[in-house]
mmCIF file of C-alpha atoms in Angstrom:
data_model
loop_
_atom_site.group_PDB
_atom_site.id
_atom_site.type_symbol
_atom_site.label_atom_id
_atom_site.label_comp_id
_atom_site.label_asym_id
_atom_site.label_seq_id
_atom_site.Cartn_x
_atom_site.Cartn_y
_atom_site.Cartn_z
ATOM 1 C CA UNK A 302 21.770 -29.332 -0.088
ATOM 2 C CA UNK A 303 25.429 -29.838 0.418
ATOM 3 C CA UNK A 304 25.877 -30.042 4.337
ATOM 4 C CA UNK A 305 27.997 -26.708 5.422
ATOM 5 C CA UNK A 306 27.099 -24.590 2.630
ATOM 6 C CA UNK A 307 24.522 -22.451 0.824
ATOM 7 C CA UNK A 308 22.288 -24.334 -2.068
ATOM 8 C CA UNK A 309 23.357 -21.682 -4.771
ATOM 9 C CA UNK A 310 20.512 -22.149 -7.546
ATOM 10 C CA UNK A 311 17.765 -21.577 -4.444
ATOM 11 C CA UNK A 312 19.337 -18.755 -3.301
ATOM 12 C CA UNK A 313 20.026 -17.326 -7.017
ATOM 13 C CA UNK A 314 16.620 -17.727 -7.506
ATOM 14 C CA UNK A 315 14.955 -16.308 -4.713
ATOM 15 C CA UNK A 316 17.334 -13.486 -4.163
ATOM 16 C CA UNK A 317 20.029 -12.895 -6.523
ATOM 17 C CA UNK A 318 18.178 -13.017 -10.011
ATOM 18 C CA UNK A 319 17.213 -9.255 -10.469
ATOM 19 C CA UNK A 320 20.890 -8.562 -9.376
ATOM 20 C CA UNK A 321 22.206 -10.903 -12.148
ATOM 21 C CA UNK A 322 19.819 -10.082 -14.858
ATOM 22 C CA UNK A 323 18.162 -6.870 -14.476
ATOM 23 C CA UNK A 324 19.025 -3.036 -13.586
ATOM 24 C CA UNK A 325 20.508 -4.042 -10.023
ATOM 25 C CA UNK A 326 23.793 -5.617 -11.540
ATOM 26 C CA UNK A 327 24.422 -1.797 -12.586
ATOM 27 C CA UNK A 328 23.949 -0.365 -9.354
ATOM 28 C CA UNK A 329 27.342 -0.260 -8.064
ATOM 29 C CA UNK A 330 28.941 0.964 -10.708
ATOM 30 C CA UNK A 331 26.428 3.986 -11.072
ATOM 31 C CA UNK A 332 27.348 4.581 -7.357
ATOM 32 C CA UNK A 333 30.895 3.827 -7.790
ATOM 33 C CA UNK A 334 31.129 6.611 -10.811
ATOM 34 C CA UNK A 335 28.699 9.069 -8.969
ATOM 35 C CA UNK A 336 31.198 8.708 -6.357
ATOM 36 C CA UNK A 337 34.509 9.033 -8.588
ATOM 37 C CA UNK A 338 32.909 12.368 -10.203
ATOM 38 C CA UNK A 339 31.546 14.334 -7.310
ATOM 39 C CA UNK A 340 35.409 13.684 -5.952
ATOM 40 C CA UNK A 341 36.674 15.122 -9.584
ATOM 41 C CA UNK A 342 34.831 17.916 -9.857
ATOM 42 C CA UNK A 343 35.398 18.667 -6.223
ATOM 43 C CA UNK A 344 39.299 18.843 -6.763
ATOM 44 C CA UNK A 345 38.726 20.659 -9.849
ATOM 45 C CA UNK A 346 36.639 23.396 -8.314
ATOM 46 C CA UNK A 347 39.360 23.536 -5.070
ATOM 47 C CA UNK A 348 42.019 24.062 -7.600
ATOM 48 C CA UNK A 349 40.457 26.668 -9.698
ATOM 49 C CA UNK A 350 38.643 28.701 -6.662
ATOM 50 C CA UNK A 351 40.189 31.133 -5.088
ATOM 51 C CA UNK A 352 40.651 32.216 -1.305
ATOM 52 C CA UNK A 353 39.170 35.033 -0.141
ATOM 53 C CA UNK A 354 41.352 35.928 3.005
ATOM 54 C CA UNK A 355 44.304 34.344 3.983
ATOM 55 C CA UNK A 356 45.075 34.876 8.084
ATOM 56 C CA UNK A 357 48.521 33.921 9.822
ATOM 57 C CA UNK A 358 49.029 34.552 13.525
ATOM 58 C CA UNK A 359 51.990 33.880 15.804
ATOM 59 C CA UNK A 360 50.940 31.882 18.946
ATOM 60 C CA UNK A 361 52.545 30.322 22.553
ATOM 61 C CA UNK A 362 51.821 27.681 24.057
ATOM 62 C CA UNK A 363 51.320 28.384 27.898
ATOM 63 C CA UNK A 364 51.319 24.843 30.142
ATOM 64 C CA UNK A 365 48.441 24.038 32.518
ATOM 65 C CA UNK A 366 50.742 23.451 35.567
#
């Protein structure tokens, strides 16, 4: 083991091989595009919804002291 560091083929192998190999390397992505279309559909549905009431009202400030 290289003094300082991490031994990369025992850690690959004890850890990181269903990551590299298998269905876990996808994981992020299928997060990262879950992610990226709840936040489209979201700003489609705010654009094409409508609001129901719209209130404006005049207001003062008043200070404490």
């Amino acid at each position: 083991m290289p003094s300082g560091g991490w031994d990369d083929d025992l850690y690959r192998g004890e850890v990181g091989a269903e990551a590299e190999t298998g269905f876990g390397r996808y994981i992020p992505h299928i997060l990262l595009s879950a992610i990226l279309i709840f936040f489209i559909l979201f700003v489609s549905w705010a654009y094409v919804a409508g609001l129901d009431e719209v209130t404006r009202g005049e207001a003062k400030i008043i200070p404490s002291s």
